[in-house]
XYZ file of C-alpha atoms in Angstrom:
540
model
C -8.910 -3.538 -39.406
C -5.993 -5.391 -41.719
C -8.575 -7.515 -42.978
C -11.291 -4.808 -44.446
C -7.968 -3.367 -46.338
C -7.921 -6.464 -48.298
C -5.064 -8.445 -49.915
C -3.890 -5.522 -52.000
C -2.106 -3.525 -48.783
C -0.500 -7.135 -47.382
C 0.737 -6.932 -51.430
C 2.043 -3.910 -50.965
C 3.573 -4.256 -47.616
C 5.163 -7.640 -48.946
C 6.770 -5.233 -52.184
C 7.793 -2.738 -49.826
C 9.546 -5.327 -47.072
C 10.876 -7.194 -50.144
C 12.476 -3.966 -51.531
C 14.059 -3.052 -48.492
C 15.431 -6.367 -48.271
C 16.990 -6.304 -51.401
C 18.185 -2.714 -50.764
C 19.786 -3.803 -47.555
C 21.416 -7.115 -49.495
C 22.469 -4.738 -52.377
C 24.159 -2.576 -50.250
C 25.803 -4.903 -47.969
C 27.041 -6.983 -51.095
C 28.685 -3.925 -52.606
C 30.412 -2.773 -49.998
C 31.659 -6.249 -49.301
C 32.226 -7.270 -52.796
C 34.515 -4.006 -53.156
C 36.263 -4.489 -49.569
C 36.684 -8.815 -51.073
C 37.587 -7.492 -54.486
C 40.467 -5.179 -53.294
C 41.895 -7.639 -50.735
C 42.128 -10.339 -52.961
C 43.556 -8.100 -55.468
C 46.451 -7.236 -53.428
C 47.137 -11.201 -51.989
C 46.739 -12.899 -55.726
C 49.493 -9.604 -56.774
C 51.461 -10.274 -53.893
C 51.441 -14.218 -54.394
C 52.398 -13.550 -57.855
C 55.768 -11.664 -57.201
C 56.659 -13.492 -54.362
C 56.451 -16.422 -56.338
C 58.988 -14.852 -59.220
C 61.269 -13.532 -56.430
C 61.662 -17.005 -55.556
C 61.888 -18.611 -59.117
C 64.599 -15.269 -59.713
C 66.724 -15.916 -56.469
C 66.842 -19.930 -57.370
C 68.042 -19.368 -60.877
C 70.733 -16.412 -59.626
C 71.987 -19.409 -56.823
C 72.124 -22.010 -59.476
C 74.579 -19.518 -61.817
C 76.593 -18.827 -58.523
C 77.046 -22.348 -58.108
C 78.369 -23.241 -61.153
C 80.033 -19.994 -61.739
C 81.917 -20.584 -58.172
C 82.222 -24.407 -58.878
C 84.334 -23.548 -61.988
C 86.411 -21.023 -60.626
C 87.640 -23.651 -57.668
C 88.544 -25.936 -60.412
C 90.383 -23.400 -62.437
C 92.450 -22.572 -59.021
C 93.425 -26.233 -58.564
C 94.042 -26.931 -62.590
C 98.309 -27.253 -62.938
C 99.183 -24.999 -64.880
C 101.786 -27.902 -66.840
C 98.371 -29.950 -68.051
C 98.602 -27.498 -70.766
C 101.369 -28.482 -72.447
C 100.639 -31.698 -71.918
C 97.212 -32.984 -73.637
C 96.473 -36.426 -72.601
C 97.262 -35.483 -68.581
C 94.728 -32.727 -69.030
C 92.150 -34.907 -70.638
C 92.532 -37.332 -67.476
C 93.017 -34.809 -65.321
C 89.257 -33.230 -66.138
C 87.741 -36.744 -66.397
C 88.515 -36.950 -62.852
C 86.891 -33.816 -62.196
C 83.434 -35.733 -61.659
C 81.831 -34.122 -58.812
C 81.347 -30.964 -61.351
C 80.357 -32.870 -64.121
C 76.631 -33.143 -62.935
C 76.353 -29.313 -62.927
C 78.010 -29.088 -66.710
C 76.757 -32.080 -68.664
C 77.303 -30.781 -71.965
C 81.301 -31.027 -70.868
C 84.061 -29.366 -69.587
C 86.888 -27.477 -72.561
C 89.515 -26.132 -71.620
C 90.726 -23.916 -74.579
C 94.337 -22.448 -75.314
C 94.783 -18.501 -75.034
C 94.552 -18.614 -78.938
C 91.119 -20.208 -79.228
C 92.095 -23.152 -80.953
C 91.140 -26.474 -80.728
C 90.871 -27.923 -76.761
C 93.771 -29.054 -75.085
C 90.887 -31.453 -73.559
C 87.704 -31.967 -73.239
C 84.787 -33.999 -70.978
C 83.064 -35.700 -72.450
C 85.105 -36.141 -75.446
C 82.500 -35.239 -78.380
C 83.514 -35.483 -82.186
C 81.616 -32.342 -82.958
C 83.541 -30.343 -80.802
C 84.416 -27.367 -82.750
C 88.072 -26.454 -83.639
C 88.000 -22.934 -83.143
C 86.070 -20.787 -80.599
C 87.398 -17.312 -81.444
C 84.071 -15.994 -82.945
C 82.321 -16.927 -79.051
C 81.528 -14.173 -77.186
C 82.663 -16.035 -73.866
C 85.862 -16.642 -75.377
C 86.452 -12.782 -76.522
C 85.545 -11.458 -73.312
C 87.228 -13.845 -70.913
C 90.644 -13.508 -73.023
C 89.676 -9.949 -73.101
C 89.245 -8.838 -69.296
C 90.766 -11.730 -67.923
C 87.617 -12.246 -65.624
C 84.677 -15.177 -64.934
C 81.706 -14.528 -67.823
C 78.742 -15.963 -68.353
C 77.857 -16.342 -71.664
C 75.033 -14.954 -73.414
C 72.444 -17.917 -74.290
C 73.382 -19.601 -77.501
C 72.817 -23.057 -79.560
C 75.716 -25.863 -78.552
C 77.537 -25.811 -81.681
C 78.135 -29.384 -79.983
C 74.659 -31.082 -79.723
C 72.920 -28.301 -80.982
C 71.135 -27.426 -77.674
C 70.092 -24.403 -76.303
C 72.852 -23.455 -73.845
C 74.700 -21.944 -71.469
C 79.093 -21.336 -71.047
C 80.650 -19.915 -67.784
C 84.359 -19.176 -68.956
C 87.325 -18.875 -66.489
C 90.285 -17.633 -67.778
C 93.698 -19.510 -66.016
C 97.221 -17.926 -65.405
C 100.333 -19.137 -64.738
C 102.296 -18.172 -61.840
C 103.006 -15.021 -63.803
C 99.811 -13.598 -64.637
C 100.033 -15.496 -68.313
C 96.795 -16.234 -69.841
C 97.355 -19.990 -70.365
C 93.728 -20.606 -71.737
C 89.668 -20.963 -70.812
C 88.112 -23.463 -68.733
C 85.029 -23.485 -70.108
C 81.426 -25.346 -68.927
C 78.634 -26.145 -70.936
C 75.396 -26.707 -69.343
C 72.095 -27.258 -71.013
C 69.222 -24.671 -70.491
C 66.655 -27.582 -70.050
C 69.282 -29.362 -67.781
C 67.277 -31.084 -64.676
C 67.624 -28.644 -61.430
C 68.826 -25.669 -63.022
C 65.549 -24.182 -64.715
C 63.089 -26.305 -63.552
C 60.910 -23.804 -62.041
C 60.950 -22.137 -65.458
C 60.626 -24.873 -67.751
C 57.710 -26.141 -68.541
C 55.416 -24.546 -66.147
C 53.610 -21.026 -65.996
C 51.464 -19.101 -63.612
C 47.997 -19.658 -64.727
C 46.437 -21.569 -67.464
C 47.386 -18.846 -69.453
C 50.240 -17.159 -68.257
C 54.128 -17.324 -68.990
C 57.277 -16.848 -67.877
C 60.105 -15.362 -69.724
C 63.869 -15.386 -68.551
C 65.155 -12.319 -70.453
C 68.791 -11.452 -71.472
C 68.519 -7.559 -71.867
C 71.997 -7.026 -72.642
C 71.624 -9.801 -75.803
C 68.109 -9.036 -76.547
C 67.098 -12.448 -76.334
C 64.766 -15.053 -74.855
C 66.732 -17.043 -72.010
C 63.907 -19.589 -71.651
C 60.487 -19.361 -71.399
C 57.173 -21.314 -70.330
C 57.283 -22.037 -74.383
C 60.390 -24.273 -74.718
C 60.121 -23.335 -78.332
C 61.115 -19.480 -77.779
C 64.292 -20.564 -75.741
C 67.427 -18.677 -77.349
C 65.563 -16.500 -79.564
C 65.244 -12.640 -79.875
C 62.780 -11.087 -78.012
C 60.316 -8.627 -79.951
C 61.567 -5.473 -81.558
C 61.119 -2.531 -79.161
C 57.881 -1.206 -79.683
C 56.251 -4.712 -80.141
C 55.849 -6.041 -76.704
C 54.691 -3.279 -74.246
C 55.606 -5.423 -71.617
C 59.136 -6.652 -72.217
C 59.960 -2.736 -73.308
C 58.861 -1.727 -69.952
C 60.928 -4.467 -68.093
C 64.171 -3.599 -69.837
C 63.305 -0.417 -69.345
C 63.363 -0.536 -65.758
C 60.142 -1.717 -64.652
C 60.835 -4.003 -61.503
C 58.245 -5.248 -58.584
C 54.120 -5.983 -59.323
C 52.143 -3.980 -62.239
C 49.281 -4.058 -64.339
C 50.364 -3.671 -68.010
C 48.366 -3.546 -70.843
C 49.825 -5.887 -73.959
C 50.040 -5.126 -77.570
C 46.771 -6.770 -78.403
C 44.987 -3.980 -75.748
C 44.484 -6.509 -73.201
C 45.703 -6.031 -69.685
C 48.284 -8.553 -68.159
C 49.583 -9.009 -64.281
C 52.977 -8.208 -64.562
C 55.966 -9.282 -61.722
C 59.538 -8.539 -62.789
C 62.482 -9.290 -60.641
C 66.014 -9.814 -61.259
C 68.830 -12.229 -61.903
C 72.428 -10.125 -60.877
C 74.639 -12.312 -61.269
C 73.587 -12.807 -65.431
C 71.836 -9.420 -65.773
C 69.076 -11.464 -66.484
C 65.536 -10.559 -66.020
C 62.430 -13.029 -65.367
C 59.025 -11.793 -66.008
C 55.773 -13.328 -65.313
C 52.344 -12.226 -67.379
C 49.329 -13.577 -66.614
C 46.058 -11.890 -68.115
C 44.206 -10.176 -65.444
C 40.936 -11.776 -66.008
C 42.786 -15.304 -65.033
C 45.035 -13.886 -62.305
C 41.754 -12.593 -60.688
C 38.957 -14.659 -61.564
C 38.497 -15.412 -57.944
C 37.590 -12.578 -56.982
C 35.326 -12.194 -60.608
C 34.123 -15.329 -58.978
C 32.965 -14.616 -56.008
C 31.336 -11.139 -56.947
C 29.378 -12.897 -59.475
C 28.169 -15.862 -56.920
C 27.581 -13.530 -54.399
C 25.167 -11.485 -56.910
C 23.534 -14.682 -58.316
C 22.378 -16.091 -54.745
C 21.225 -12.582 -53.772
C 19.205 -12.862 -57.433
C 18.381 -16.775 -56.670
C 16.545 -15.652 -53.285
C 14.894 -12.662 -53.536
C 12.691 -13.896 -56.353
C 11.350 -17.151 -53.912
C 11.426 -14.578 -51.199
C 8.574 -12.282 -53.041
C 6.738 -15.361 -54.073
C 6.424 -16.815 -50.664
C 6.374 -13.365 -48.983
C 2.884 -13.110 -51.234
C 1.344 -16.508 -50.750
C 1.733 -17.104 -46.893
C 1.437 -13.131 -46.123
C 0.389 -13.944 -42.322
C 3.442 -16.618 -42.077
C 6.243 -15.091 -43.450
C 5.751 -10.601 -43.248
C 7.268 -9.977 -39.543
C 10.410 -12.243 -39.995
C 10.889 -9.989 -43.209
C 9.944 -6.908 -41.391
C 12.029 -7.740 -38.646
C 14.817 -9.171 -40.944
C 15.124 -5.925 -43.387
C 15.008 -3.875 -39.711
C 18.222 -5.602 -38.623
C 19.990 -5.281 -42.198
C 19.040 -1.775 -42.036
C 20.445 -1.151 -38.868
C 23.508 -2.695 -39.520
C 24.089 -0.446 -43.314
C 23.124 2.879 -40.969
C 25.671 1.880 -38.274
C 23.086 2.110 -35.471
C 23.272 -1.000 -34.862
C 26.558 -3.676 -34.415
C 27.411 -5.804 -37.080
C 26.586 -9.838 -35.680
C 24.880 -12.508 -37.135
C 21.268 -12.331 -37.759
C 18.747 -14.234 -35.460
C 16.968 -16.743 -37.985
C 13.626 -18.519 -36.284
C 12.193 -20.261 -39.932
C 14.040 -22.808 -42.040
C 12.459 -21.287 -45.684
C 14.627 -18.816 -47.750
C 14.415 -15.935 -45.444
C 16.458 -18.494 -43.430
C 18.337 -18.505 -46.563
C 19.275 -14.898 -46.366
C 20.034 -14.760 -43.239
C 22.367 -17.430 -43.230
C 24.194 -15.769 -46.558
C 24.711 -12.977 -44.921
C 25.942 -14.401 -41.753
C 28.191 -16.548 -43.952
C 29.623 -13.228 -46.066
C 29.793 -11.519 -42.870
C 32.151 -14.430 -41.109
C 34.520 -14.063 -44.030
C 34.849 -10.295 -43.714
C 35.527 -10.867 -39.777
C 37.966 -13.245 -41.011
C 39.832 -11.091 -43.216
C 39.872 -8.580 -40.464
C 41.558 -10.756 -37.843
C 44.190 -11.978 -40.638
C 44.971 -7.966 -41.317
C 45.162 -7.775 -37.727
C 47.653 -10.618 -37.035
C 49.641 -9.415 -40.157
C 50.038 -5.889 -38.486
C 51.281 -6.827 -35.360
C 53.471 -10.383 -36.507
C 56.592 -10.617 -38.245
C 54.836 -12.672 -41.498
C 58.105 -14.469 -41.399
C 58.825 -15.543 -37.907
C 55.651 -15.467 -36.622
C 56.973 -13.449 -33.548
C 55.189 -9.986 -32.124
C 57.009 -7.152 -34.268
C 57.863 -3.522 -33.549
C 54.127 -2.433 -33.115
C 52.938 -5.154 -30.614
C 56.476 -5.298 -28.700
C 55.907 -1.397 -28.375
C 52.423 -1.495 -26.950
C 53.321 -4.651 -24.623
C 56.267 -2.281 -23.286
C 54.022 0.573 -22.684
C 51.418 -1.464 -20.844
C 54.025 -3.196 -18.579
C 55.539 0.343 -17.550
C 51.873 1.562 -16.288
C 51.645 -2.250 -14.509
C 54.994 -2.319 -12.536
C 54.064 0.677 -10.886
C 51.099 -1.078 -9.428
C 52.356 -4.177 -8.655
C 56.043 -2.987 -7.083
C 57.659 -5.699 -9.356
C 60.157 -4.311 -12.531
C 60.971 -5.543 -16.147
C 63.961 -5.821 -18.288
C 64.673 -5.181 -21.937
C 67.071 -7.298 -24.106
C 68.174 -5.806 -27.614
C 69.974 -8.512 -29.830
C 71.913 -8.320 -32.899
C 73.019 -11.331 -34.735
C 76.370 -11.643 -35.234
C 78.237 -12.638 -38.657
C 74.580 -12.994 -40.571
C 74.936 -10.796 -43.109
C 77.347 -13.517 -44.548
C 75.146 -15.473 -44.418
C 72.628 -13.811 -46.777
C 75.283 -13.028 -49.017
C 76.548 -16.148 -49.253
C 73.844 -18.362 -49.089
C 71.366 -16.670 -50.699
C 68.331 -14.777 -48.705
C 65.953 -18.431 -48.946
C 68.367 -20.040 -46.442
C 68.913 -16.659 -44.424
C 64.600 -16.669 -43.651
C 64.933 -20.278 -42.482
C 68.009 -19.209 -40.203
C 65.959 -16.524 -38.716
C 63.013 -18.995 -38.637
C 65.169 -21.275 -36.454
C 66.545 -18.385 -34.263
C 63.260 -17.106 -33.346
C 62.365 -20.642 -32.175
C 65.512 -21.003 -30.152
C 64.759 -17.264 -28.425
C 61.668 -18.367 -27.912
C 62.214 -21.323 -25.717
C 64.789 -19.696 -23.586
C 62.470 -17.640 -21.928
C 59.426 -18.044 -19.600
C 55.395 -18.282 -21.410
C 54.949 -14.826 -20.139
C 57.799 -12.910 -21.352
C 57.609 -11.586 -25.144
C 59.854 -12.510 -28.325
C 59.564 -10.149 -31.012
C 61.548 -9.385 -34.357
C 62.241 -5.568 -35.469
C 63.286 -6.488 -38.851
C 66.679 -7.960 -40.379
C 68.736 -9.754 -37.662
C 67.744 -7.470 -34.866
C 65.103 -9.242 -31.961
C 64.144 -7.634 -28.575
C 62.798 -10.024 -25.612
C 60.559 -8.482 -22.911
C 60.871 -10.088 -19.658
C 58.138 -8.907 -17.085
C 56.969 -9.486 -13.365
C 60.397 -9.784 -12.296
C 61.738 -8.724 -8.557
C 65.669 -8.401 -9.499
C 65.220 -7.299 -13.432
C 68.738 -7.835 -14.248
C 69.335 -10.898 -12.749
C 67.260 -12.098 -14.492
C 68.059 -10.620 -17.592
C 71.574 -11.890 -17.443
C 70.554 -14.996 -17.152
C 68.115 -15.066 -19.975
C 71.326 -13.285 -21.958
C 73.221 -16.033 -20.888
C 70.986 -18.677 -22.561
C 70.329 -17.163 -25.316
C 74.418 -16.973 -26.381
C 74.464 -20.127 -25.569
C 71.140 -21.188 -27.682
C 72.512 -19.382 -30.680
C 76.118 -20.432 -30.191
C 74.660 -24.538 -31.284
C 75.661 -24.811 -34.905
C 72.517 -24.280 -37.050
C 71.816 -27.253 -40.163
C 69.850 -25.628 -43.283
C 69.670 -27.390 -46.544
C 72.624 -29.645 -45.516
C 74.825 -26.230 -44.477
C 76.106 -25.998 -40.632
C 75.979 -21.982 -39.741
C 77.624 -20.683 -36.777
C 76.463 -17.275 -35.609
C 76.784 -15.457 -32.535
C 74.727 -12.433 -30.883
C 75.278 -8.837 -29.524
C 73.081 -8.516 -26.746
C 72.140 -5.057 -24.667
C 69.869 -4.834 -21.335
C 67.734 -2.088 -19.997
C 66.256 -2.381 -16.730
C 63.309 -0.361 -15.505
C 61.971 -0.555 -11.962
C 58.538 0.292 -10.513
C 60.398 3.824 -9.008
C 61.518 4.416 -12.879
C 58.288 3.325 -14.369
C 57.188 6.602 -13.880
C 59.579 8.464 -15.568
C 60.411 5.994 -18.050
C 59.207 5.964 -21.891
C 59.402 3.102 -24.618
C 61.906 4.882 -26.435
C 63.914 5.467 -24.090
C 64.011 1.936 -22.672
C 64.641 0.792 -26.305
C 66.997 3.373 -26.667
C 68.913 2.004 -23.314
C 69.166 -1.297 -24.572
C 70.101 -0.675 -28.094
C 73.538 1.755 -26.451
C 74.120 -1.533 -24.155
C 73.815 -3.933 -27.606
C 76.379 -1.697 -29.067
C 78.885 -1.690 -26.239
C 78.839 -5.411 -26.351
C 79.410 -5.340 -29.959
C 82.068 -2.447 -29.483
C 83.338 -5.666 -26.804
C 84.037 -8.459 -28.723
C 80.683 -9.341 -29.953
C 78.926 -12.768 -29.032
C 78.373 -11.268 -25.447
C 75.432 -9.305 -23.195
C 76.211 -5.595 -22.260
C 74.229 -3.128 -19.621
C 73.776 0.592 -20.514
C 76.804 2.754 -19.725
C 75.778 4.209 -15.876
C 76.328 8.376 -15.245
C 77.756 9.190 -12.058
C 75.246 11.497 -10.066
């Protein structure tokens, strides 16, 4: 019968199977393309201001260091060097270890601004008078630490930077400034800045609101110079304004720009990074348009061969656009499509099993990221929850019981505050490691967020027993000093138990066990600290 209806309906069967096909591609490309495009979106937006977070926290550590650096030498400086010239000069040439972090030189200027009492290095063009610098004015002024506002070395003619501590004598006399002048483009101090940019055609800008001026920038030509008039850069008006975090922003010239703002306290600085949006995401422009040119590429060999070899080639279409159309209506699972040929139906196939592997693989990275702490790597509040709720339903099977341990570190906030939040994720980093191998494979780390961990210990027959003695190791695991970046931290840790036997299971809900063990954490905090702690019991 197919052969006395000719060639024409195998021609229009091919046309029809070949339009399916494409519909099936088309729609299966959209919906992906969209799903890729958003996705990406977020991660290259979320790269971008973790990135300038960093860069911002670096440069805010590198003024604390100096700033702190100066004040220590202010502290030690006798206050009799002043009236005595030459023993000051020596006595700051021997200052060397601070040197490196002020290479421009160290002044130290009398309470009426003029000429140093000493100064290293000695330089011929030191000026004679520094009454007209706004460090000067405001240190003699409030009598406090101040970072100046970014200015030319009258010195080498540099762009710069002075931190000015003002020293007193024994009775609160202002006896002058110590003063130290470091170069903006000194090595290890804006290096992450300097010279670099996110993008091809991006930039950073370190901004001094408060001055109106240009710290640095990914130009080293625009480095101590006023920013644009307010009005004339949408996108530095809307970070002194307030803007802060991940935005798109559209630029004077109409074009939009990937904007991440984040802070430097300790100069009221601000750091900016714009990157146009077609170059912060041309991946993803990248992969839409790929994706759309192989679909193109392979549908027109597709018709052609679908036409010439009707016999050969019309049921693995048939069959193929079947299976694709399952899949869009949802009748059938999505898996990877059966391929018997090696031509460019093949082709297909294998594309889509290809763009279909990547969307299973974004799915399983969303997955891990919603129940891991991204920085520890341990289970967080979600997965330790669900673990807890399973185990309660097990022990009432199995006649075994389970204990909870809450822990709170002890003295880290210091840490953070002192060190800077990069050194407090690698303590926390370390931490979770050391938690983790003081207990069995079977029992469960996780993190809750800031310094707080809980460890589920299962299948046990005497639950606290054995949850003092993982309590035990774990003061002891976090009592070993900790080395980071050449520092040694000592911490300690709160910790509280909850129990819950196969009688209690019954009766017994996560929050409640969590609830147990955070009273007990508190007790032993209430304690001493540095200890383990069981819930308060009630007298029947």
């Amino acid at each position: 019968m197919l052969a006395t209806l000719g060639s024409s309906l195998k021609a229009r069967i091919a046309v029809v199977s070949v339009l399916l096909f494409l519909a099936g591609i088309s729609l299966i490309t959209f919906f992906a393309t969209r799903i890729l495009h958003d996705d990406m979106q977020a991660m290259l937006s979320n790269r971008q201001m973790t990135g300038v977070s960093y860069i911002a926290r670096d440069i805010d550590a590198k003024l604390t260091l100096r700033q702190e650096s100066l004040k220590r030498v202010a502290l030690n400086m006798p206050p009799a060097l002043f009236t005595d010239p030459p023993a000051m000069q020596q006595w700051l040439e021997d200052r060397k270890a601070i040197h490196t972090l002020f290479t421009i030189g160290l002044m130290v200027v009398p309470a009426d601004g003029g000429p140093t009492i000493g100064d290293a290095p000695r330089l011929k063009t030191r000026p004679k008078s520094f009454v007209d610098r706004d460090w000067y004015i405001a240190a003699t002024s409030t009598g406090r630490p101040v970072i100046s506002k970014p200015l030319i070395a009258r010195a080498t003619g540099e762009p710069a930077l002075v931190i000015a501590i003002p020293v007193f004598d024994n009775d609160k006399k202002l006896l002058g400034i110590l003063a130290g002048v470091t170069p903006l483009a000194a090595p290890g101090f804006l290096d992450l800045i300097h010279g670099t940019s996110p993008g091809k055609h991006g930039s950073y800008q370190l901004v001094s609101p408060q001055h109106r001026l240009f710290v640095i920038t990914s130009d080293a030509s625009k480095a101590v110079t006023p920013i644009p008039a307010a009005g004339d850069d949408p996108i530095i008006d809307a970070a002194i304004k307030g803007q802060r975090g991940i935005k798109i922003i559209r630029n004077a010239a109409l074009q939009d720009e990937l904007i991440a703002t984040a802070e430097v306290p300790r100069a009221n600085w601000l750091l900016v990074a714009r990157q146009p949006t077609d170059e912060a995401f041309e991946p993803v422009s990248n992969s839409l348009r790929n994706t759309l040119l192989i679909t193109a590429l392979l549908s027109l060999p597709s018709i052609i061969i679908l036409l010439w070899v009707l016999n050969r080639l019309l049921q693995p279409i048939a069959q193929l656009a079947r299976e694709l159309h399952d899949m869009a209506d949802g009748t059938r699972p999505m898996q990877p499509v059966a391929t018997h040929t090696a031509d460019e139906v093949a082709d297909v196939a294998l594309s889509f099993n290809r763009l279909q592997e990547r969307l299973r693989s974004q799915e399983q990275r969303l997955a891990e990221m919603a129940h891991h702490d991204m920085l520890t790597g341990l289970p967080n509040r979600r997965m330790i929850d669900q673990r807890l709720d399973i185990e309660l339903h097990r022990i009432q099977r199995n006649q075994l019981g389970l204990a909870l341990l809450f822990l709170d570190l002890d003295r880290f906030k210091p840490v953070n505050d002192t060190h800077g939040h990069a050194v407090g994720d690698l303590v926390l980093a370390e931490i979770a490691g050391r938690l983790t191998r003081a207990v069995r494979d079977v029992d469960t780390v996780a993190r809750l967020g800031g310094d707080e961990f809980l460890i589920l210990l299962t299948d046990t027959e005497k639950p606290q027993d054995a949850a003092e003695r993982v309590a035990q190791k774990c003061i002891a695991a976090l009592a070993e000093t900790i080395s980071i970046n050449n520092l040694e931290i000592h911490l300690g840790v709160s910790i509280g138990i909850a129990t819950c036997s196969s009688e209690q299971a019954a009766t017994m809900t996560v929050k409640q066990l969590v609830s147990q063990a955070d009273t007990a954490m508190y007790q032993a905090k209430a304690e001493g600290r540095n200890r383990y702690a069981l819930p308060p019991t009630t007298d029947s």
